[in-house]
PDB file of C-alpha atoms in Angstrom:
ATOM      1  CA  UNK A   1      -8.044  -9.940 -28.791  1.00 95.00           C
ATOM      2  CA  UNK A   2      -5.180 -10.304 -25.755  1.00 98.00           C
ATOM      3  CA  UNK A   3      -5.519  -7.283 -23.144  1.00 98.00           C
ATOM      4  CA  UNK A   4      -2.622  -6.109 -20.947  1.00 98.00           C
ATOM      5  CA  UNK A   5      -4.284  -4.986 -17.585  1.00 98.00           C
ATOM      6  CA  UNK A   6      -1.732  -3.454 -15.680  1.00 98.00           C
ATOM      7  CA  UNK A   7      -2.745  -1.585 -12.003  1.00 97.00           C
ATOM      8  CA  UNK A   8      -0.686  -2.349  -8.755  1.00 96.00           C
ATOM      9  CA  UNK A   9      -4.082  -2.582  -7.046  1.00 96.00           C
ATOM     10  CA  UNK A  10      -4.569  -6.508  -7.412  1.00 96.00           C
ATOM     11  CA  UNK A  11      -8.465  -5.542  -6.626  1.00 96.00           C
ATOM     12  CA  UNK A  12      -9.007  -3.323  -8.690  1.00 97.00           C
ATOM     13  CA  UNK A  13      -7.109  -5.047 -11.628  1.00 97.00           C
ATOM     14  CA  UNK A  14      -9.759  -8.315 -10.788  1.00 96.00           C
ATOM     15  CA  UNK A  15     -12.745  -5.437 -11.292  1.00 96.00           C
ATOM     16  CA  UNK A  16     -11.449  -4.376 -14.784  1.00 97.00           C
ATOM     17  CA  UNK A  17     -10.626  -7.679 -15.741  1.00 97.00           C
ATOM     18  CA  UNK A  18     -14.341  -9.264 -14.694  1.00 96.00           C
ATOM     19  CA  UNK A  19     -15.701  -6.621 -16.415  1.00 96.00           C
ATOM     20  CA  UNK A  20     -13.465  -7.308 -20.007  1.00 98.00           C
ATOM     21  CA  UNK A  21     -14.790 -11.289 -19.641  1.00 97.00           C
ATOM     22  CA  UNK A  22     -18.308 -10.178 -18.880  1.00 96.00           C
ATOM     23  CA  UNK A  23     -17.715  -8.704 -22.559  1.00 95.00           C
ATOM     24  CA  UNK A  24     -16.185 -11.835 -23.926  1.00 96.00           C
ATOM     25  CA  UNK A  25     -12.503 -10.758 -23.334  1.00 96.00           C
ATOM     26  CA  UNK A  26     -11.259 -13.962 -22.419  1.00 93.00           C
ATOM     27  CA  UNK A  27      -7.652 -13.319 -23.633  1.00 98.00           C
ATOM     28  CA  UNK A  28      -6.352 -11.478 -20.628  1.00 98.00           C
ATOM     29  CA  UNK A  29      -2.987 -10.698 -19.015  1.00 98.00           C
ATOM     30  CA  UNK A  30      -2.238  -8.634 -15.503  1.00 98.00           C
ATOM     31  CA  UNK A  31       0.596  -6.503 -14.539  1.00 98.00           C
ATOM     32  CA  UNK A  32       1.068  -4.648 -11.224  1.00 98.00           C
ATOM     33  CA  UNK A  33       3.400  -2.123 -12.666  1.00 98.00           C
ATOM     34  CA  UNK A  34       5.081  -0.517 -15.802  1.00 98.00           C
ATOM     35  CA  UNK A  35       7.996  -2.754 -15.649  1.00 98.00           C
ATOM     36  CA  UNK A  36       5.931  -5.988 -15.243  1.00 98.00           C
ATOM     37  CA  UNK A  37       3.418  -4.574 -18.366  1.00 98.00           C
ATOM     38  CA  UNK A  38       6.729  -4.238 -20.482  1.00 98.00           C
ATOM     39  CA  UNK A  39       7.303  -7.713 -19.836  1.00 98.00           C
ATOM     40  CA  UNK A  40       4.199  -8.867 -20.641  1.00 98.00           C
ATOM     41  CA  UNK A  41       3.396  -7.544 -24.372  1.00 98.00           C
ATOM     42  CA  UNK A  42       3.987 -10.490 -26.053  1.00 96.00           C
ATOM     43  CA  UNK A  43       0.878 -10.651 -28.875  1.00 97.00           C
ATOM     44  CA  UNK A  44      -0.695  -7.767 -26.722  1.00 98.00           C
ATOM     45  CA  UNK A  45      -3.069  -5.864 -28.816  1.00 97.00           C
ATOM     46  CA  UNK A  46      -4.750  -3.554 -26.362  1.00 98.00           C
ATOM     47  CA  UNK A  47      -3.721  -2.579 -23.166  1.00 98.00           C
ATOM     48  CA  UNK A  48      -5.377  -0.921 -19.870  1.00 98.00           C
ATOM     49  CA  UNK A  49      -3.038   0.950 -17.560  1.00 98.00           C
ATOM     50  CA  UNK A  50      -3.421   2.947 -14.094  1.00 97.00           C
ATOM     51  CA  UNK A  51      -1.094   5.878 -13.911  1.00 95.00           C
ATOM     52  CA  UNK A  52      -0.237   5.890  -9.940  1.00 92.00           C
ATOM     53  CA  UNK A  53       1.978   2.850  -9.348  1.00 94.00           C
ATOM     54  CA  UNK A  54       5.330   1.825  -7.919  1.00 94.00           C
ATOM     55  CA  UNK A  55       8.751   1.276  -9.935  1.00 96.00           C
ATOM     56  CA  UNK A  56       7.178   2.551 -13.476  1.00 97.00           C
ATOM     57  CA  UNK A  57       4.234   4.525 -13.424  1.00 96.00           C
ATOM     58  CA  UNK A  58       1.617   4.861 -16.101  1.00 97.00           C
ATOM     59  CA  UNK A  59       2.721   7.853 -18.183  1.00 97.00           C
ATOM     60  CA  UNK A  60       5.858   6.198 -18.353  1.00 98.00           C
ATOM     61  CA  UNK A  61       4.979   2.956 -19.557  1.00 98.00           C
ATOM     62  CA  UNK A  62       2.689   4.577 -22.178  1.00 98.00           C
ATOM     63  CA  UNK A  63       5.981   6.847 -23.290  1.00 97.00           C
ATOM     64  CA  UNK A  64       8.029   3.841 -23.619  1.00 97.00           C
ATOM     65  CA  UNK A  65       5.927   1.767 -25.810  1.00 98.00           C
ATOM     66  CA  UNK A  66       4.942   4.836 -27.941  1.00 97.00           C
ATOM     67  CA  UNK A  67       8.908   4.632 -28.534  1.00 96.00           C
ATOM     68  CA  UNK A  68       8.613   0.876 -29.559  1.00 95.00           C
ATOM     69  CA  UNK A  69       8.075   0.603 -33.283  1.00 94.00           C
ATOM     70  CA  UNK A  70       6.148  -2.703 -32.505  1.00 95.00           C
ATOM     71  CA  UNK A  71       4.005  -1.070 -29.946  1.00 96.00           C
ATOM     72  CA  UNK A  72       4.064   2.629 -31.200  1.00 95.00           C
ATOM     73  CA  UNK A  73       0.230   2.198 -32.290  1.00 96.00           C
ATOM     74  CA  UNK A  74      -1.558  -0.058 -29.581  1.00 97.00           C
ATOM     75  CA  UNK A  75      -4.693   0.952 -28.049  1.00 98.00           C
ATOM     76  CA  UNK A  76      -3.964   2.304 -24.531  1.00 98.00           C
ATOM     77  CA  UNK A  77      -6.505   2.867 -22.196  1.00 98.00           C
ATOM     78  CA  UNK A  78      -6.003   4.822 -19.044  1.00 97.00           C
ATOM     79  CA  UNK A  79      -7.726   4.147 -16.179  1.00 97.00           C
ATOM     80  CA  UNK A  80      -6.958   6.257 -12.871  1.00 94.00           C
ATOM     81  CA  UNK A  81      -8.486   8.598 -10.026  1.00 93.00           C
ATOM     82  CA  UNK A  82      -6.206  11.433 -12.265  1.00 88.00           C
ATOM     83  CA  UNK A  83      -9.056  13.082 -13.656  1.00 88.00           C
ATOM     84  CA  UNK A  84      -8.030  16.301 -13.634  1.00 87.00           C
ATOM     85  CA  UNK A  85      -8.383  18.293 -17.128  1.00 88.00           C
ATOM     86  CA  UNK A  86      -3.977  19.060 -16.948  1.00 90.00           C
ATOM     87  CA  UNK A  87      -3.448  14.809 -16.524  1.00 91.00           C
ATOM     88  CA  UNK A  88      -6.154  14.009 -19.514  1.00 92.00           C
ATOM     89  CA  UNK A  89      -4.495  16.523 -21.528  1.00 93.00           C
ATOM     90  CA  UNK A  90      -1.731  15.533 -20.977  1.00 94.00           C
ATOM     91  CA  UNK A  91      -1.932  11.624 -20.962  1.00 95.00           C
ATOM     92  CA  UNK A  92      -3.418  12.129 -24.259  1.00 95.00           C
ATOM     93  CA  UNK A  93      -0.342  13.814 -25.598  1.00 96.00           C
ATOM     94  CA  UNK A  94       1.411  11.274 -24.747  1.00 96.00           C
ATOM     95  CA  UNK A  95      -0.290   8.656 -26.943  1.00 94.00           C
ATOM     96  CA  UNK A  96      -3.089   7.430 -25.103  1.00 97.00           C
ATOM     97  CA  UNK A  97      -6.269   6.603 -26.703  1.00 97.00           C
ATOM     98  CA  UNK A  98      -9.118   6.652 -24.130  1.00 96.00           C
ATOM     99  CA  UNK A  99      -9.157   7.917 -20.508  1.00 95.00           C
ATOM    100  CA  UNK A 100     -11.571   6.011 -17.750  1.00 96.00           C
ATOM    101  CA  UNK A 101     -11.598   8.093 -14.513  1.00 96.00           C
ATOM    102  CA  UNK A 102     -11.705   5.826 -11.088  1.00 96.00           C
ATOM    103  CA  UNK A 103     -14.327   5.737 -10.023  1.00 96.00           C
ATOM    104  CA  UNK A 104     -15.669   4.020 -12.972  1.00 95.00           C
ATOM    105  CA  UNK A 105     -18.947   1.340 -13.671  1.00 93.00           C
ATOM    106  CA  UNK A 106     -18.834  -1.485 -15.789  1.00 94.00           C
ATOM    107  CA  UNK A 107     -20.839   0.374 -18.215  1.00 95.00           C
ATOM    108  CA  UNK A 108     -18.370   3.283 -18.614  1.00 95.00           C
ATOM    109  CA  UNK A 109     -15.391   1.013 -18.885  1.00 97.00           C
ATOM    110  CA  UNK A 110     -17.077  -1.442 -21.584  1.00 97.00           C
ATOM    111  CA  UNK A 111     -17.734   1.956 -23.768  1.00 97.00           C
ATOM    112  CA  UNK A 112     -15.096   3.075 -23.923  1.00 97.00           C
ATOM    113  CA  UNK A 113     -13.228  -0.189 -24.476  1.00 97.00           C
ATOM    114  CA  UNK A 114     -15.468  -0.785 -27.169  1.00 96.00           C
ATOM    115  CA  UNK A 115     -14.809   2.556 -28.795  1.00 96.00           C
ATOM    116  CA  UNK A 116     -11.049   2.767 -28.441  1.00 96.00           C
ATOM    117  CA  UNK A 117     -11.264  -0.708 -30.307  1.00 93.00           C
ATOM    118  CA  UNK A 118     -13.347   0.488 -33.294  1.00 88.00           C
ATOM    119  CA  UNK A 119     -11.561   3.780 -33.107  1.00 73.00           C
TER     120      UNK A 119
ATOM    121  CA  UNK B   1     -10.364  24.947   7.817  1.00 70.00           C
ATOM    122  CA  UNK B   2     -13.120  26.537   4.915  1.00 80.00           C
ATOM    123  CA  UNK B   3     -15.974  23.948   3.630  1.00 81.00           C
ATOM    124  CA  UNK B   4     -15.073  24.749   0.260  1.00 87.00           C
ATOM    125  CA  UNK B   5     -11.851  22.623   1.253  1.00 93.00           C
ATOM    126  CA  UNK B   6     -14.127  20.094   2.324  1.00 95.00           C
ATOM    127  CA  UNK B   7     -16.581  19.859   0.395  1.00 96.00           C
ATOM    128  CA  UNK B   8     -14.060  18.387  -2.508  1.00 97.00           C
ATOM    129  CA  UNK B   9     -13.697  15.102   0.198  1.00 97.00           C
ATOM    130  CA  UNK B  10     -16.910  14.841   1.158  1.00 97.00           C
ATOM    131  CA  UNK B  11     -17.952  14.412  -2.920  1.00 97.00           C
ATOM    132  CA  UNK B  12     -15.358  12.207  -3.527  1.00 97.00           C
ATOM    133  CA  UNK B  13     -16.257   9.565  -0.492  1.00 98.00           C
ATOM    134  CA  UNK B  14     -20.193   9.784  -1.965  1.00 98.00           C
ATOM    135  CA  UNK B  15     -19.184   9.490  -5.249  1.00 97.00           C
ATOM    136  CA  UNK B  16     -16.506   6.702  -4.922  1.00 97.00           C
ATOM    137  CA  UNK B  17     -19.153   4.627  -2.233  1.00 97.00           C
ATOM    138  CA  UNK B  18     -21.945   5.110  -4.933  1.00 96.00           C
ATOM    139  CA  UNK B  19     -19.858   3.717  -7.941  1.00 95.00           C
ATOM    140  CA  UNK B  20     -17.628   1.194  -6.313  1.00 93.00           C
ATOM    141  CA  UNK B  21     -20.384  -0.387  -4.010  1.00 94.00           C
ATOM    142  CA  UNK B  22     -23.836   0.959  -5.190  1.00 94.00           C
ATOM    143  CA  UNK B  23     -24.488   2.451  -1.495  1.00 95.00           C
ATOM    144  CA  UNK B  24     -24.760   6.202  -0.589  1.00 96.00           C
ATOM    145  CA  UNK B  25     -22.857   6.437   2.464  1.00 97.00           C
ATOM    146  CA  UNK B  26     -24.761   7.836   5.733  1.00 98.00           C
ATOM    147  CA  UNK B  27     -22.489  11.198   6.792  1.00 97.00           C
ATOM    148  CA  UNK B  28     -22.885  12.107  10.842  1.00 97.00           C
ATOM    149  CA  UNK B  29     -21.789  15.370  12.553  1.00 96.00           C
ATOM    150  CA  UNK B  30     -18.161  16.581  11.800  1.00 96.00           C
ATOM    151  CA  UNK B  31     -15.381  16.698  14.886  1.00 95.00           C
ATOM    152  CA  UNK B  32     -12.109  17.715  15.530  1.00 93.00           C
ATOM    153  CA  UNK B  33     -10.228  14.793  16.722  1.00 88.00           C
ATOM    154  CA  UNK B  34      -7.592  15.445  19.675  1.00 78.00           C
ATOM    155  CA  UNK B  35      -5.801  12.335  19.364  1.00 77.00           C
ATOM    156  CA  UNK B  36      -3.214  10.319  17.037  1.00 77.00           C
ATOM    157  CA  UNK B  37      -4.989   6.999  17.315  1.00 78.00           C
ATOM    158  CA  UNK B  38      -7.825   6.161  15.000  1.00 80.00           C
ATOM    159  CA  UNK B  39     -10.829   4.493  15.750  1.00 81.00           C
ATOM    160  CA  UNK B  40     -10.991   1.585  12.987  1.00 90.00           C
ATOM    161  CA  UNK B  41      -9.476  -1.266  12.615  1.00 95.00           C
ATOM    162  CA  UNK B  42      -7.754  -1.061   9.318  1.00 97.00           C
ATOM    163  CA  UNK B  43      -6.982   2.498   7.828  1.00 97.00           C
ATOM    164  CA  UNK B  44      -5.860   4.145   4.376  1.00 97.00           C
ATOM    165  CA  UNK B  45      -3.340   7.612   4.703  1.00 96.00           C
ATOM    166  CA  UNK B  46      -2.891   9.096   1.416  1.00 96.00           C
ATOM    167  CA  UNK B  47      -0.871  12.550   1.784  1.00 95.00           C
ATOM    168  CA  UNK B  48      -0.524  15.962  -0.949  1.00 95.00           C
ATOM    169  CA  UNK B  49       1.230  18.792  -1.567  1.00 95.00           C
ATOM    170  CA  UNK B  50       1.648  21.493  -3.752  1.00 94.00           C
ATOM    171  CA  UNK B  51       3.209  25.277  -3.280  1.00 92.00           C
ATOM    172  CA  UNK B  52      -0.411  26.279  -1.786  1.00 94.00           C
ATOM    173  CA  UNK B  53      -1.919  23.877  -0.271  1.00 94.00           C
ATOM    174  CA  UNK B  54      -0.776  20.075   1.489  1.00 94.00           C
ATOM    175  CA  UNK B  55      -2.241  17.898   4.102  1.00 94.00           C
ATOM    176  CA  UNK B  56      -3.064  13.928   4.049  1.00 95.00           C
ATOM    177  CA  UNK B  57      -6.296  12.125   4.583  1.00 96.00           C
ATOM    178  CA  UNK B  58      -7.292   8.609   6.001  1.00 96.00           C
ATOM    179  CA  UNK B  59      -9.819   6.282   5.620  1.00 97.00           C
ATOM    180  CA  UNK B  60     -10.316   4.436   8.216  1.00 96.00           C
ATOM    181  CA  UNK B  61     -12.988   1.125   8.678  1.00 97.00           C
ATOM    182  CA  UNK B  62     -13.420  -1.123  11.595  1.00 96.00           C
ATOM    183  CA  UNK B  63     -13.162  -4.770  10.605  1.00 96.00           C
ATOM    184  CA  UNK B  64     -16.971  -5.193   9.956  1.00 97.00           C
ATOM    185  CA  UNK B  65     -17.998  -2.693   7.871  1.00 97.00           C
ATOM    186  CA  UNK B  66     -14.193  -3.327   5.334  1.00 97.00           C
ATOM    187  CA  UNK B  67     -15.468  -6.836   5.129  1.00 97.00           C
ATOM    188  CA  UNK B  68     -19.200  -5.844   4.297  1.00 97.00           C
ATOM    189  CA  UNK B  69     -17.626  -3.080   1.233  1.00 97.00           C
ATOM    190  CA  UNK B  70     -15.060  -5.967   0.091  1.00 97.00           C
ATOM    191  CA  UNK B  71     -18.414  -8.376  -0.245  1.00 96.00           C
ATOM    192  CA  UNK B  72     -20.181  -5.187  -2.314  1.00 94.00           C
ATOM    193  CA  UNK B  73     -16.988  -4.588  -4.465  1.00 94.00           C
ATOM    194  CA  UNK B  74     -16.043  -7.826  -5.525  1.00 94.00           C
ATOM    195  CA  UNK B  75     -19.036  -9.742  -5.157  1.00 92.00           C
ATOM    196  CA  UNK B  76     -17.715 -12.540  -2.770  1.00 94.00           C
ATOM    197  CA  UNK B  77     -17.071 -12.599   1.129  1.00 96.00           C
ATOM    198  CA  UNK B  78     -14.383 -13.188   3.034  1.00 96.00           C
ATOM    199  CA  UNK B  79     -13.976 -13.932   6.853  1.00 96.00           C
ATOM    200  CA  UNK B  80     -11.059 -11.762   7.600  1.00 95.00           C
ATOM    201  CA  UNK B  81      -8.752  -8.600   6.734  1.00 95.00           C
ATOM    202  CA  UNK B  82      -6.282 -10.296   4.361  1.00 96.00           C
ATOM    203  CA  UNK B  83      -3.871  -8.830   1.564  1.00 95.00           C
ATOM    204  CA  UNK B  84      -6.667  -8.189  -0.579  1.00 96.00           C
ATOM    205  CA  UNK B  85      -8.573  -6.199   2.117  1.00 97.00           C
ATOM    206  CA  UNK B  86      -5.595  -3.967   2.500  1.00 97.00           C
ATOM    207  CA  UNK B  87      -5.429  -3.559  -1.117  1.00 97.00           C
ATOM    208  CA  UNK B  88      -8.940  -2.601  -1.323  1.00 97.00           C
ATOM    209  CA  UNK B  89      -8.695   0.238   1.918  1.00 97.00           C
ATOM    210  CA  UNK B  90      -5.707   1.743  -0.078  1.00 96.00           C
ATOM    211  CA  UNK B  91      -7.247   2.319  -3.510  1.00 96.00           C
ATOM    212  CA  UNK B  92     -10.676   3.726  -2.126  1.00 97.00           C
ATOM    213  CA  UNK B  93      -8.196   6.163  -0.526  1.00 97.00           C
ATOM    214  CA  UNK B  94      -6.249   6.910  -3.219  1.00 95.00           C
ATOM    215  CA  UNK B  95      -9.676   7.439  -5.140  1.00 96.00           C
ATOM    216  CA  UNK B  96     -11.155   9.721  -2.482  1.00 97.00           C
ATOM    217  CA  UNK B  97      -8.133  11.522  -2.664  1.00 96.00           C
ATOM    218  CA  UNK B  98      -7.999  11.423  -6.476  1.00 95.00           C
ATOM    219  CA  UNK B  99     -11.793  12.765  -7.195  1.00 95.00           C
ATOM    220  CA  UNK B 100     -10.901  15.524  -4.181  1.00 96.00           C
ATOM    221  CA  UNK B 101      -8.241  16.365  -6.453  1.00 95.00           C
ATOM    222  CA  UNK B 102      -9.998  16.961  -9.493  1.00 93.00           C
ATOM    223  CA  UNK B 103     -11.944  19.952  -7.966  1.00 94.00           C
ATOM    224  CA  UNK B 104      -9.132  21.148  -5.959  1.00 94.00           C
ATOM    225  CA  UNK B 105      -8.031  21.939  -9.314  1.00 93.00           C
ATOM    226  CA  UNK B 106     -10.192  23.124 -10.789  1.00 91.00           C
ATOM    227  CA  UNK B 107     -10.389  25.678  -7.804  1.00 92.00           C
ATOM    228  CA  UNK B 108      -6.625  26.461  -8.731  1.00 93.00           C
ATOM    229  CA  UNK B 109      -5.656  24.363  -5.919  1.00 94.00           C
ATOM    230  CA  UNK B 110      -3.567  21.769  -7.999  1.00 93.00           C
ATOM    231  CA  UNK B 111      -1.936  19.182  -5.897  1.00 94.00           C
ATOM    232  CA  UNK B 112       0.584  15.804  -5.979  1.00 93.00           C
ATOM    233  CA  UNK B 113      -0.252  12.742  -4.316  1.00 93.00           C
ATOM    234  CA  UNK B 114       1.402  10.135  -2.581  1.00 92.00           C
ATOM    235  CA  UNK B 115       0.624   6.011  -3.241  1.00 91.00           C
ATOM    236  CA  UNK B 116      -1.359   4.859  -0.543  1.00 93.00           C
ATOM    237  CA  UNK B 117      -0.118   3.749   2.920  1.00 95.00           C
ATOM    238  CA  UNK B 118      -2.198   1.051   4.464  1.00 96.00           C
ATOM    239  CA  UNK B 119      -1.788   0.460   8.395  1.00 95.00           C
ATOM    240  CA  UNK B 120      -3.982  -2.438  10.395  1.00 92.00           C
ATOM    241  CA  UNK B 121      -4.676  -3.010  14.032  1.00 89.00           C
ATOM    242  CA  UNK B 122      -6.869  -1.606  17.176  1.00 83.00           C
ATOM    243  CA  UNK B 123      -6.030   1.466  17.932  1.00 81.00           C
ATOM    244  CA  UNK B 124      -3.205   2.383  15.565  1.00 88.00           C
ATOM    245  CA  UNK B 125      -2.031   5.595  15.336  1.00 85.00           C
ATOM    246  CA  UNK B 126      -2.427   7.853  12.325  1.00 87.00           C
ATOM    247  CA  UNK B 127       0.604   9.896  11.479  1.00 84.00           C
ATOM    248  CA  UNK B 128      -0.867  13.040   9.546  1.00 87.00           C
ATOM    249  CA  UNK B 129       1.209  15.735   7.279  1.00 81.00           C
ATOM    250  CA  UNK B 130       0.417  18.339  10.099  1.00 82.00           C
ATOM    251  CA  UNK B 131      -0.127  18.991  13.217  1.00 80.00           C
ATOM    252  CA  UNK B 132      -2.999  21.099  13.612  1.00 82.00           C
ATOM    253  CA  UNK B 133      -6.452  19.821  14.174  1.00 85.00           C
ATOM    254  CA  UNK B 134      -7.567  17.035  12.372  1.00 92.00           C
ATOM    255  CA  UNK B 135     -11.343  17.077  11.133  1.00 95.00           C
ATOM    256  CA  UNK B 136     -13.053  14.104  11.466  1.00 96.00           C
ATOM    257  CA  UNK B 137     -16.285  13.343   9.451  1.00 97.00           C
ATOM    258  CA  UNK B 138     -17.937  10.141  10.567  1.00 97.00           C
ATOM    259  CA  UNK B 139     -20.177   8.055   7.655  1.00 98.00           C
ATOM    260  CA  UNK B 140     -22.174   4.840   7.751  1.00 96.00           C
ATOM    261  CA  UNK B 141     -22.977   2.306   4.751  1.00 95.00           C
ATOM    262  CA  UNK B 142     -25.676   0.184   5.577  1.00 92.00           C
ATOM    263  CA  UNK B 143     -25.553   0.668   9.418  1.00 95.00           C
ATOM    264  CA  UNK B 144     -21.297   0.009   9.419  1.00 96.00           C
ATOM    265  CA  UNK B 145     -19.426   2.644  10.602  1.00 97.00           C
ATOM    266  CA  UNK B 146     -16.326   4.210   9.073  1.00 97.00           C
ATOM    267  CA  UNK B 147     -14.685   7.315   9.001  1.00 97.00           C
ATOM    268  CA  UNK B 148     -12.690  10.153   6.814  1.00 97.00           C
ATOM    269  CA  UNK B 149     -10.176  12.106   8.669  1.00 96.00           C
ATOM    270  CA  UNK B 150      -8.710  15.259   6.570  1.00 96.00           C
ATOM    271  CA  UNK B 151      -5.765  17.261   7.925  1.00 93.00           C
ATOM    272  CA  UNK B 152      -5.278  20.337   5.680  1.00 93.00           C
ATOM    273  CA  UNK B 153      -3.204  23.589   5.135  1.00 92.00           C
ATOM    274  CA  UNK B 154      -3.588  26.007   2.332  1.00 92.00           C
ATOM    275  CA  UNK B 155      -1.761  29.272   2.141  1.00 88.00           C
TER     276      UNK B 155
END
């Protein structure tokens, strides 16, 4: 399965991804923003996205490939310190499938992966 | 400035520390700092604001104890602040200020934040969203010193 990890925190986006291959992810592909992840959905078939970032934030990135009739049913994940009950609601609306609040452990992330896959 | 305004900050740092690097960080007596200039060497500024309540808060690390939580976070040393380091002193401050968030809240106290500003050097100055007094609380992870600083109004 390719993942689209997209976070403009090149740390944090090593973290998630180190977690995926501990899991036997090994298809993997980064972004630092919303514009870069739109670029980078070629045979993407799950995809992991911050909300806070420069140039195209999260929400927006989700909206636009809910729009996309060749992306309108991917498996998004968001991951993001926004873990406020008004942002999950909300980000959910929007189409996405699972919500990991920063700060997460590998354990929490690999869950939920896991179940937003078999969802 | 109340401790239930605090107290959302001072959760956040423990709970960020205890997931990110598996420490629970040491906190030391609260102080009012009377001075721009920070005492680490590399520091986060993250600011907020909503109609009723706005302020910014900084991490800030000397070079020692940045290099010792970039080891715990990613596993791997390195010898000096670099890009990544930087990288790594912004998003524990944007998820300090993010958890802090969550309660304020749920305390009716919804806010907006800003992306993180990261600023290096000895004894750069720290630009916060007010002027009044900035509270400083002073932590330790394994014996290295860092610090929060929180500069807060809420009407």
């Amino acid at each position: 399965m390719k993942v689209l990890v997209v976070d403009d925190s090149v740390t944090m986006r090593r973290i998630i991804i180190n977690s995926l291959k501990s899991s036997g992810f090994d298809d993997i592909v980064e972004a630092g923003d919303g514009v870069e992840g739109l670029a980078n959905m070629d045979g993407v078939e799950l995809v992991l996205t911050d909300w806070n970032m420069p140039n195209m934030d999260g929400l927006t990135f989700v909206k636009e490939l809910r729009k996309s009739p060749v992306y309108a049913d991917i498996p998004i994940i968001m991951i993001t310190t926004e873990g406020a009950k008004t942002e999950v609601v909300e980000a959910l609306k929007h189409g996405v499938n699972n919500y990991v609040v920063k700060p997460f452990d590998k354990e929490t992330l690999l869950s939920k992966v896991n179940a937003t896959i078999k969802g | 400035m109340k401790i239930e305004y605090i107290n959302p900050f001072l959760n956040a740092v423990d709970n960020a520390m205890e997931t990110m690097i598996g420490v629970s960080p040491v906190r030391d007596k609260p102080y009012i700092k009377d001075s721009r200039t920070t005492t680490g060497d590399i520091t986060g500024v993250i600011g907020f604001a909503e109609k009723r309540i706005s302020g910014s808060v900084a991490l800030s690390f000397p070079t020692k104890t940045i290099l010792k939580i970039y080891e715990l976070m990613m596993g791997a040393p390195v010898d000096e602040i670099n890009n990544e380091v930087d990288d790594i002193v912004g998003e524990l401050t944007n998820i300090v200020v993010g958890g802090a968030k969550k309660e304020f809240s749920e305390l009716g106290l919804p806010f907006n934040i800003s992306l993180p500003l990261v600023v290096s050097g000895t004894n750069h100055v720290i630009k916060h969203k007010h002027d009044n007094p900035v509270m400083v609380i002073p932590y330790s992870v394994e014996g290295n010193k860092f610090i929060m600083e929180i500069s807060l109004m809420v009407k």
